[in-house]
Coordinates of N, CA and C in Angstrom, one line a residue:
Chain R
X336 N 106.4 108.5 87.9 CA 105.9 107.8 86.7 C 104.5 107.3 86.8
X337 N 103.7 107.4 85.7 CA 102.5 107.1 85.8 C 102.3 105.4 86.0
X338 N 101.3 104.9 86.5 CA 101.0 103.5 86.7 C 100.8 102.9 85.4
X339 N 100.1 103.6 84.5 CA 99.6 103.0 83.2 C 99.9 104.1 82.2
X340 N 100.6 103.8 81.0 CA 100.8 104.7 80.0 C 100.4 104.2 78.6
X341 N 99.8 105.0 77.9 CA 99.3 104.8 76.6 C 99.7 105.8 75.6
X342 N 99.9 105.5 74.4 CA 100.2 106.4 73.3 C 98.8 107.1 73.0
X343 N 98.7 108.4 73.1 CA 97.4 109.0 73.0 C 96.8 109.1 71.5
X344 N 97.6 108.9 70.6 CA 97.3 108.9 69.2 C 97.1 110.2 68.7
X345 N 96.2 110.7 67.7 CA 95.3 109.5 67.2 C 95.8 108.6 66.3
X346 N 95.4 107.5 66.2 CA 95.7 106.5 65.1 C 94.5 106.8 64.0
X347 N 95.0 107.1 62.8 CA 94.1 107.3 61.6 C 94.4 106.2 60.8
X348 N 93.4 105.4 60.6 CA 93.5 104.1 59.7 C 92.4 103.9 58.7
X349 N 92.6 103.3 57.6 CA 91.4 103.1 56.7 C 90.6 102.0 57.1
X350 N 89.5 101.9 56.6 CA 88.5 100.8 56.9 C 89.2 99.5 56.4
X351 N 89.1 98.5 57.2 CA 89.7 97.1 56.8 C 91.2 97.0 57.3
X352 N 91.7 98.0 57.8 CA 93.1 98.0 58.3 C 93.2 97.1 59.6
X353 N 94.3 96.7 59.9 CA 94.7 96.2 61.3 C 95.5 97.2 62.1
X354 N 95.1 97.3 63.2 CA 95.7 98.3 64.1 C 96.0 97.7 65.5
X355 N 97.1 98.1 66.1 CA 97.4 97.5 67.4 C 97.8 98.8 68.4
X356 N 97.3 98.7 69.5 CA 97.7 99.5 70.5 C 98.5 98.8 71.6
X357 N 99.4 99.5 72.2 CA 100.2 99.0 73.4 C 99.9 99.8 74.6
X358 N 100.1 99.2 75.7 CA 99.9 99.9 77.1 C 100.9 99.3 77.9
X359 N 101.7 100.2 78.6 CA 102.6 99.6 79.5 C 102.2 100.1 81.0
X360 N 102.7 99.1 81.9 CA 102.3 99.5 83.3 C 103.5 99.3 84.1
X361 N 103.6 100.0 85.3 CA 104.8 100.1 86.1 C 104.9 99.2 87.2
X362 N 103.8 98.7 87.6 CA 103.8 97.8 88.9 C 103.7 96.3 88.6
X363 N 104.8 95.7 88.9 CA 104.8 94.3 88.5 C 103.9 93.4 89.3
X364 N 103.3 94.0 90.3 CA 102.3 93.2 91.2 C 101.0 93.3 90.6
X365 N 100.8 94.0 89.5 CA 99.5 94.1 88.7 C 98.9 92.8 88.5
X366 N 97.6 92.7 88.8 CA 97.0 91.4 88.9 C 96.0 91.1 87.7
X367 N 95.2 92.1 87.3 CA 94.2 91.9 86.3 C 94.3 93.2 85.3
X368 N 93.8 92.9 84.1 CA 94.1 93.9 83.1 C 92.8 93.9 82.1
X369 N 92.4 95.1 81.7 CA 91.2 95.2 81.0 C 91.4 96.3 79.8
X370 N 90.6 96.1 78.7 CA 90.5 97.2 77.8 C 89.1 97.7 77.8
X371 N 88.9 99.0 77.8 CA 87.6 99.6 77.7 C 87.6 100.5 76.5
X372 N 86.4 100.7 76.0 CA 86.1 101.6 74.8 C 85.3 102.8 75.3
X373 N 85.6 103.9 74.9 CA 84.9 105.1 75.2 C 84.6 106.0 74.0
X374 N 83.2 106.1 73.7 CA 82.8 106.9 72.5 C 82.8 108.4 73.1
X375 N 82.7 109.3 72.2 CA 82.8 110.7 72.5 C 81.5 111.1 73.4
X376 N 81.9 111.6 74.6 CA 80.9 112.1 75.6 C 80.1 111.0 76.2
X377 N 80.5 109.8 76.1 CA 79.8 108.6 76.6 C 80.6 107.9 77.8
X378 N 80.0 107.0 78.5 CA 80.8 106.3 79.5 C 81.6 105.3 78.9
X379 N 82.7 104.9 79.6 CA 83.6 103.8 79.1 C 82.8 102.4 79.2
X380 N 83.0 101.6 78.2 CA 82.4 100.3 78.3 C 83.5 99.2 78.1
X381 N 83.3 98.2 78.9 CA 84.2 97.1 79.0 C 84.3 96.4 77.6
X382 N 85.4 96.3 77.0 CA 85.7 95.7 75.7 C 86.1 94.2 75.9
X383 N 87.1 94.0 76.7 CA 87.6 92.7 77.0 C 88.6 92.7 78.3
X384 N 88.5 91.7 79.0 CA 89.5 91.4 80.0 C 90.7 90.8 79.3
X385 N 91.8 90.9 79.9 CA 93.1 90.4 79.2 C 93.7 89.3 80.2
X386 N 93.8 88.0 79.7 CA 94.3 87.0 80.5 C 95.7 86.6 80.0
X387 N 96.3 85.9 81.0 CA 97.8 85.6 80.6 C 98.0 84.9 79.4
X388 N 97.0 84.1 79.0 CA 97.2 83.3 77.8 C 96.8 84.1 76.6
X389 N 96.3 85.3 76.7 CA 95.7 86.0 75.6 C 94.3 85.7 75.4
X390 N 93.5 86.6 74.8 CA 92.2 86.2 74.5 C 91.7 86.9 73.2
X391 N 90.7 86.3 72.6 CA 90.3 86.9 71.4 C 88.8 87.0 71.3
X392 N 88.2 87.9 70.8 CA 86.8 88.1 70.7 C 86.4 88.7 69.3
X393 N 86.2 87.7 68.3 CA 85.9 88.2 67.0 C 87.1 88.9 66.4
X394 N 86.9 90.2 66.1 CA 88.1 90.9 65.4 C 89.1 91.4 66.4
X395 N 88.9 91.2 67.7 CA 89.7 91.8 68.8 C 90.5 90.8 69.4
X396 N 91.8 91.1 69.6 CA 92.6 90.1 70.3 C 93.5 91.0 71.4
X397 N 93.4 90.5 72.6 CA 94.2 91.1 73.7 C 95.4 90.1 74.0
X398 N 96.5 90.7 74.4 CA 97.6 90.0 74.8 C 98.3 90.7 76.1
X399 N 98.9 89.8 77.0 CA 99.5 90.3 78.1 C 101.0 89.8 78.1
X400 N 101.9 90.8 78.3 CA 103.3 90.3 78.4 C 103.8 90.8 79.7
X401 N 103.8 89.8 80.7 CA 104.2 90.1 82.1 C 105.7 90.6 82.1
X402 N 106.5 89.9 81.3 CA 108.0 90.1 81.4 C 108.3 91.6 81.1
X403 N 107.6 92.1 80.0 CA 107.9 93.5 79.6 C 106.8 94.4 80.2
X404 N 105.9 94.0 80.9 CA 104.8 94.8 81.5 C 104.2 95.6 80.6
X405 N 103.5 94.9 79.6 CA 102.6 95.6 78.7 C 101.5 94.7 78.2
X406 N 100.4 95.4 77.8 CA 99.3 94.7 77.3 C 99.0 95.3 76.0
X407 N 98.4 94.5 75.0 CA 98.2 95.0 73.7 C 96.8 94.7 73.3
X408 N 96.3 95.5 72.4 CA 94.9 95.2 71.8 C 95.1 95.4 70.2
X409 N 94.7 94.3 69.6 CA 94.8 94.2 68.1 C 93.4 94.2 67.5
X410 N 93.2 95.0 66.6 CA 91.9 95.1 65.9 C 92.1 94.8 64.5
X411 N 91.5 93.7 64.0 CA 91.5 93.3 62.6 C 90.3 93.9 61.8
X412 N 90.5 94.1 60.5 CA 89.4 94.5 59.6 C 88.6 95.7 60.3
X413 N 89.2 96.7 60.5 CA 88.8 97.9 61.2 C 87.4 98.4 60.4
X414 N 86.4 98.7 61.4 CA 85.1 99.2 60.9 C 85.1 100.7 61.2
X415 N 84.2 101.5 60.5 CA 84.1 102.8 60.9 C 83.5 102.9 62.3
X416 N 82.7 102.0 62.8 CA 82.2 101.9 64.1 C 83.2 101.7 65.2
X417 N 84.4 101.3 64.8 CA 85.5 101.1 65.9 C 86.1 102.4 66.3
X418 N 85.8 103.5 65.6 CA 86.3 104.9 66.0 C 85.9 105.1 67.4
X419 N 86.9 105.3 68.2 CA 86.6 105.5 69.6 C 87.9 105.8 70.4
X420 N 87.8 106.1 71.7 CA 89.1 106.1 72.5 C 89.2 104.7 73.3
X421 N 90.3 104.1 73.2 CA 90.4 102.8 73.9 C 91.4 103.0 75.2
X422 N 90.7 102.6 76.3 CA 91.4 102.9 77.6 C 92.0 101.5 78.1
X423 N 93.2 101.5 78.6 CA 93.8 100.5 79.2 C 93.6 100.6 80.8
X424 N 93.4 99.5 81.4 CA 93.1 99.5 82.9 C 93.8 98.3 83.6
X425 N 94.6 98.7 84.6 CA 95.3 97.8 85.3 C 94.8 97.8 86.8
X426 N 94.8 96.6 87.4 CA 94.3 96.3 88.8 C 95.4 95.9 89.6
X427 N 95.8 96.7 90.6 CA 96.8 96.5 91.4 C 96.5 96.3 92.9
X428 N 97.1 95.3 93.6 CA 96.8 95.1 95.1 C 97.0 96.3 95.9
X429 N 95.9 96.5 96.7 CA 95.9 97.7 97.6 C 95.0 97.4 98.9
X430 N 95.6 97.6 99.9 CA 95.1 97.2 101.2 C 94.9 95.6 101.2
X431 N 94.6 95.0 102.3 CA 94.8 93.6 102.4 C 93.9 92.7 101.5
X432 N 92.7 93.2 101.2 CA 91.9 92.4 100.4 C 91.2 93.2 99.2
X433 N 91.8 94.3 98.8 CA 91.4 95.1 97.7 C 92.3 95.3 96.6
X434 N 91.9 95.5 95.4 CA 92.8 95.9 94.4 C 92.3 97.4 94.0
X435 N 93.3 98.0 93.4 CA 92.9 99.4 93.0 C 93.0 99.6 91.5
X436 N 92.2 100.2 90.8 CA 92.0 100.3 89.3 C 92.9 101.6 88.9
X437 N 93.7 101.4 87.9 CA 94.4 102.6 87.3 C 94.0 102.6 85.8
X438 N 93.5 103.8 85.4 CA 93.2 103.9 84.0 C 94.3 104.7 83.3
X439 N 94.5 104.2 82.1 CA 95.4 104.9 81.2 C 94.7 106.2 80.6
X440 N 95.3 107.1 79.9 CA 94.6 108.3 79.4 C 93.9 108.1 78.1
X441 N 94.1 106.8 77.5 CA 93.3 106.5 76.3 C 94.1 106.7 75.0
X442 N 93.9 105.9 74.1 CA 94.4 105.9 72.7 C 93.2 106.2 71.7
X443 N 93.3 107.2 71.0 CA 92.1 107.7 70.1 C 92.3 106.9 68.7
X444 N 91.3 106.2 68.2 CA 91.2 105.6 67.0 C 90.2 106.3 66.1
X445 N 90.7 106.7 64.9 CA 89.8 107.2 63.9 C 89.9 106.2 62.7
X446 N 88.8 105.6 62.4 CA 88.7 104.7 61.1 C 88.0 105.5 60.0
X447 N 88.8 105.7 58.8 CA 88.2 106.5 57.8 C 87.8 105.6 56.6
X448 N 86.8 106.1 55.9 CA 86.2 105.3 54.8 C 87.3 105.2 53.7
Chain I
X521 N 69.8 92.0 83.9 CA 70.5 92.7 85.1 C 70.6 94.1 84.9
X522 N 70.0 94.9 85.7 CA 70.2 96.4 85.5 C 71.6 96.9 85.7
X523 N 71.9 97.8 84.9 CA 73.4 98.4 84.9 C 73.4 99.5 86.0
X524 N 74.5 100.1 86.1 CA 74.8 101.2 87.0 C 73.9 102.4 86.6
X525 N 73.1 103.0 87.5 CA 72.4 104.2 87.1 C 72.8 105.4 87.9
X526 N 72.7 106.6 87.2 CA 73.1 107.8 87.8 C 72.0 108.9 87.6
X527 N 71.9 109.8 88.6 CA 70.9 110.9 88.4 C 71.5 112.1 89.0
X528 N 71.1 113.3 88.5 CA 70.3 113.5 87.3 C 71.3 113.3 86.0
X529 N 70.7 113.4 84.9 CA 71.6 113.3 83.7 C 72.4 114.5 83.5
X530 N 71.6 115.5 83.7 CA 72.3 117.0 83.5 C 72.0 117.7 84.7
X531 N 73.0 118.6 85.1 CA 72.8 119.5 86.2 C 73.5 120.8 85.9
X532 N 72.7 121.9 86.1 CA 73.3 123.2 85.8 C 73.2 124.0 87.1
X533 N 74.4 124.5 87.5 CA 74.5 125.3 88.8 C 75.3 126.5 88.4
X534 N 75.3 127.4 89.5 CA 76.2 128.7 89.4 C 77.2 128.5 90.4
X535 N 78.3 129.3 90.2 CA 79.4 129.3 91.0 C 79.0 129.5 92.5
X536 N 79.6 128.8 93.4 CA 79.3 128.9 94.7 C 78.3 128.0 95.3
X537 N 77.5 127.5 94.4 CA 76.4 126.6 94.8 C 76.9 125.2 95.1
X538 N 76.0 124.3 95.6 CA 76.5 123.0 95.9 C 75.7 121.9 95.0
X539 N 76.4 120.9 94.6 CA 75.7 119.9 93.7 C 75.8 118.5 94.3
X540 N 74.7 117.8 94.2 CA 74.6 116.4 94.7 C 74.3 115.5 93.5
X541 N 75.2 114.5 93.4 CA 75.0 113.6 92.3 C 74.8 112.1 92.9
X542 N 74.0 111.3 92.2 CA 73.6 110.0 92.9 C 74.0 108.9 91.9
X543 N 74.2 107.7 92.6 CA 74.6 106.6 91.8 C 74.1 105.3 92.5
X544 N 73.5 104.4 91.6 CA 73.1 103.1 92.2 C 73.9 102.0 91.4
X545 N 74.6 101.2 92.2 CA 75.5 100.2 91.5 C 74.7 99.0 91.1
X546 N 75.4 98.1 90.4 CA 74.7 96.9 89.9 C 74.5 96.1 91.1
X547 N 73.5 95.4 91.2 CA 73.1 94.4 92.3 C 74.2 93.5 92.5
X548 N 74.5 93.4 93.8 CA 75.6 92.5 94.2 C 77.0 93.2 94.2
X549 N 77.1 94.3 93.6 CA 78.4 95.2 93.7 C 78.5 96.0 94.9
X550 N 79.6 95.8 95.7 CA 79.7 96.6 96.8 C 80.6 97.8 96.8
X551 N 81.4 97.9 95.7 CA 82.3 98.9 95.6 C 81.7 100.0 94.5
X552 N 81.8 101.3 94.9 CA 81.4 102.3 94.0 C 82.6 103.3 93.8
X553 N 82.8 103.7 92.6 CA 83.9 104.6 92.2 C 83.3 105.9 91.6
X554 N 84.0 107.0 91.9 CA 83.6 108.2 91.2 C 84.8 108.8 90.5
X555 N 84.5 109.3 89.2 CA 85.5 109.9 88.4 C 85.0 111.1 87.7
X556 N 85.9 112.0 87.5 CA 85.6 113.3 86.8 C 86.3 113.3 85.5
X557 N 85.5 113.6 84.4 CA 86.2 113.7 83.1 C 85.8 115.0 82.5
X558 N 86.7 116.0 82.4 CA 86.6 117.2 81.7 C 86.6 116.9 80.2
X559 N 85.9 117.9 79.5 CA 85.9 117.8 78.1 C 87.1 117.6 77.4
X560 N 87.3 116.5 76.7 CA 88.5 116.2 76.0 C 89.7 115.6 76.8
X561 N 89.4 115.3 78.1 CA 90.5 114.8 78.8 C 90.1 113.4 79.5
X562 N 91.2 112.8 80.0 CA 91.0 111.5 80.6 C 90.2 111.4 82.0
X563 N 90.0 110.2 82.4 CA 89.3 110.0 83.7 C 90.2 110.5 84.8
X564 N 89.7 111.2 85.7 CA 90.4 111.6 86.9 C 89.7 110.9 88.1
X565 N 90.4 110.0 88.7 CA 89.8 109.3 90.0 C 89.5 110.3 91.1
X566 N 88.2 110.2 91.5 CA 87.8 111.0 92.6 C 87.7 110.2 94.0
X567 N 86.9 109.2 94.1 CA 86.6 108.6 95.3 C 86.2 107.1 95.1
X568 N 86.5 106.3 96.2 CA 86.2 104.9 96.0 C 85.5 104.6 97.4
X569 N 84.4 103.9 97.4 CA 83.7 103.5 98.6 C 83.4 102.1 98.5
X570 N 83.6 101.3 99.6 CA 83.2 99.9 99.7 C 82.6 99.6 101.0
X571 N 81.5 99.0 101.1 CA 80.9 98.6 102.3 C 80.7 99.8 103.2
X572 N 80.3 100.9 102.6 CA 80.0 102.1 103.4 C 81.3 103.0 103.8
X573 N 82.5 102.5 103.5 CA 83.6 103.2 103.9 C 84.3 103.7 102.7
X574 N 85.0 104.9 102.9 CA 85.9 105.4 101.9 C 87.2 104.8 101.9
X575 N 87.5 104.1 100.8 CA 88.7 103.3 100.7 C 89.9 104.1 100.0
X576 N 89.6 105.0 99.3 CA 90.6 105.8 98.7 C 90.1 107.1 98.1
X577 N 91.0 108.0 98.0 CA 90.6 109.4 97.5 C 91.5 109.9 96.5
X578 N 91.2 110.5 95.4 CA 92.0 111.1 94.4 C 92.5 112.5 94.8
X579 N 93.3 113.0 94.0 CA 93.9 114.3 94.3 C 92.9 115.5 94.0
X580 N 91.8 115.6 94.9 CA 90.8 116.6 94.8 C 90.7 117.3 96.1
X581 N 90.3 118.6 96.1 CA 90.1 119.4 97.3 C 89.0 118.8 98.1
X582 N 88.9 119.1 99.4 CA 88.0 118.5 100.4 C 86.6 118.9 100.0
X583 N 86.3 119.9 99.2 CA 84.9 120.2 98.9 C 84.2 119.2 98.0
X584 N 85.0 118.2 97.5 CA 84.5 117.0 96.9 C 84.3 116.0 98.0
X585 N 83.3 115.5 98.2 CA 83.0 114.5 99.3 C 81.9 113.6 98.8
X586 N 81.7 112.5 99.5 CA 80.6 111.6 99.2 C 80.3 110.7 100.3
X587 N 79.4 109.7 100.0 CA 79.2 108.8 101.0 C 78.5 107.6 100.4
X588 N 78.6 106.5 101.0 CA 77.9 105.3 100.6 C 76.9 104.7 101.5
X589 N 75.7 104.5 101.0 CA 74.6 104.0 101.9 C 74.6 102.5 102.2
X590 N 73.8 102.1 103.1 CA 73.7 100.6 103.4 C 73.3 99.8 102.3
X591 N 72.6 100.4 101.3 CA 72.1 99.6 100.1 C 73.2 99.7 99.0
X592 N 74.3 100.3 99.3 CA 75.5 100.4 98.4 C 75.4 101.5 97.5
X593 N 74.3 102.2 97.4 CA 74.2 103.5 96.4 C 75.1 104.5 97.1
X594 N 75.3 105.5 96.4 CA 76.3 106.5 96.8 C 75.9 107.9 96.2
X595 N 76.4 108.8 96.9 CA 76.1 110.3 96.4 C 77.6 110.9 96.5
X596 N 77.7 111.8 95.6 CA 78.9 112.7 95.5 C 78.4 114.1 95.7
X597 N 79.1 114.8 96.6 CA 78.7 116.2 96.9 C 79.8 117.1 96.5
X598 N 79.5 118.2 95.9 CA 80.5 119.1 95.4 C 80.1 120.5 95.9
X599 N 80.8 121.0 97.0 CA 80.5 122.3 97.6 C 81.3 123.4 96.8
X600 N 80.7 124.6 97.1 CA 81.4 125.8 96.6 C 81.8 125.7 95.1
X601 N 80.9 125.3 94.2 CA 81.3 125.1 92.9 C 82.0 126.1 92.2
X602 N 83.0 125.5 91.4 CA 83.9 126.5 90.5 C 83.6 126.2 89.1
X603 N 83.9 127.2 88.3 CA 83.7 127.0 86.8 C 84.4 125.6 86.3
X604 N 85.6 125.4 86.8 CA 86.5 124.2 86.3 C 85.9 123.0 86.8
X605 N 84.7 123.0 87.7 CA 84.2 121.8 88.0 C 83.2 121.2 87.0
X606 N 83.0 122.0 86.0 CA 82.1 121.6 84.8 C 82.8 120.3 84.1
X607 N 82.1 119.2 84.1 CA 82.6 118.0 83.6 C 81.6 116.8 83.6
X608 N 81.9 115.8 83.1 CA 81.1 114.6 83.1 C 81.5 113.8 84.4
X609 N 80.6 113.6 85.3 CA 81.0 112.8 86.5 C 80.5 111.3 86.3
X610 N 81.4 110.4 86.3 CA 81.0 109.1 86.1 C 81.1 108.3 87.4
X611 N 80.2 107.3 87.5 CA 80.2 106.4 88.6 C 80.4 105.0 88.0
X612 N 81.2 104.2 88.8 CA 81.3 102.9 88.2 C 81.2 102.0 89.5
X613 N 80.8 100.6 89.4 CA 80.7 99.7 90.4 C 81.5 98.4 90.1
X614 N 81.8 97.7 91.1 CA 82.5 96.4 91.0 C 82.4 95.6 92.2
X615 N 82.8 94.3 92.0 CA 82.8 93.4 93.2 C 84.3 93.2 93.4
X616 N 84.8 93.7 94.5 CA 86.2 93.6 94.8 C 86.5 92.1 95.1
X617 N 87.8 91.7 94.9 CA 88.9 92.6 94.5 C 89.2 92.5 93.0
X618 N 88.7 91.5 92.4 CA 89.1 91.2 91.0 C 88.4 91.7 89.9
X619 N 87.1 91.9 90.2 CA 86.2 92.1 88.9 C 86.3 93.5 88.4
X620 N 86.0 93.5 87.0 CA 86.1 94.8 86.4 C 85.0 95.8 86.8
X621 N 85.2 97.0 86.4 CA 84.3 98.0 86.8 C 83.3 98.2 85.7
X622 N 82.1 98.6 86.1 CA 81.0 98.9 85.1 C 80.5 100.3 85.3
X623 N 80.4 101.0 84.2 CA 80.1 102.5 84.4 C 78.7 102.7 84.2
X624 N 78.2 103.8 84.8 CA 76.9 104.4 84.6 C 77.1 105.4 83.5
X625 N 76.0 105.9 83.0 CA 76.0 106.9 81.9 C 76.5 108.4 82.2
X626 N 76.6 108.6 83.5 CA 77.3 110.0 83.9 C 76.2 111.0 84.2
X627 N 76.7 111.9 84.9 CA 76.0 113.1 85.1 C 76.8 114.3 84.5
X628 N 76.3 115.0 83.6 CA 77.0 116.2 83.0 C 76.7 117.5 84.0
X629 N 77.6 117.9 84.6 CA 77.6 119.1 85.4 C 78.1 120.3 84.7
X630 N 77.2 121.3 84.7 CA 77.7 122.6 84.1 C 77.6 123.7 85.2
X631 N 78.8 124.3 85.4 CA 78.8 125.4 86.4 C 78.9 126.8 85.5
X632 N 78.0 127.6 85.8 CA 77.8 128.9 85.1 C 78.4 130.0 86.0

């Protein structure tokens, strides 16, 4: 079983729509969580860290559900420029003082005019 | 603060040759990670270095190797290049154990 699983999509939504992605993780010892955005043929860029209490940055809201072992990303009022692949990342303890990063395969979002 | 830098931007090689890719992490970051991303596919973890030591290795053959220097910069070497090695090679850096990774712009390797 993969450490991190995401629906690959694509999610095709009109401008202004609200869209939500979920990401599930298998290791209950996972300690930190992130969402990255990757544009076509570019490097991934950190979108937000995900905290236990949930966090919001403008139109973007991230939530963590430890009991069900998933994180979510909500995008409100979608813009054309939100079209990208969204990567879920989980940080799991590895060796005595290191954590290891696991990347999901990404969810593709297409925002249409 | 300068970001992660990678060189070269593009690299064209022929089958059987060797390629060397370089990465400079963000100042203060001790961990460097290498990933391979073939066109249209997800990130595949290659190597992780911290404090000059290899901490973990992905499921790649031994002809993929690397090292980290005392200044925390790193290089990735790919020997005996094969056509399927054509991909975007991304380097990321972080401050273990908790901090997020930051990526460089990548090196696009084409093997002819």
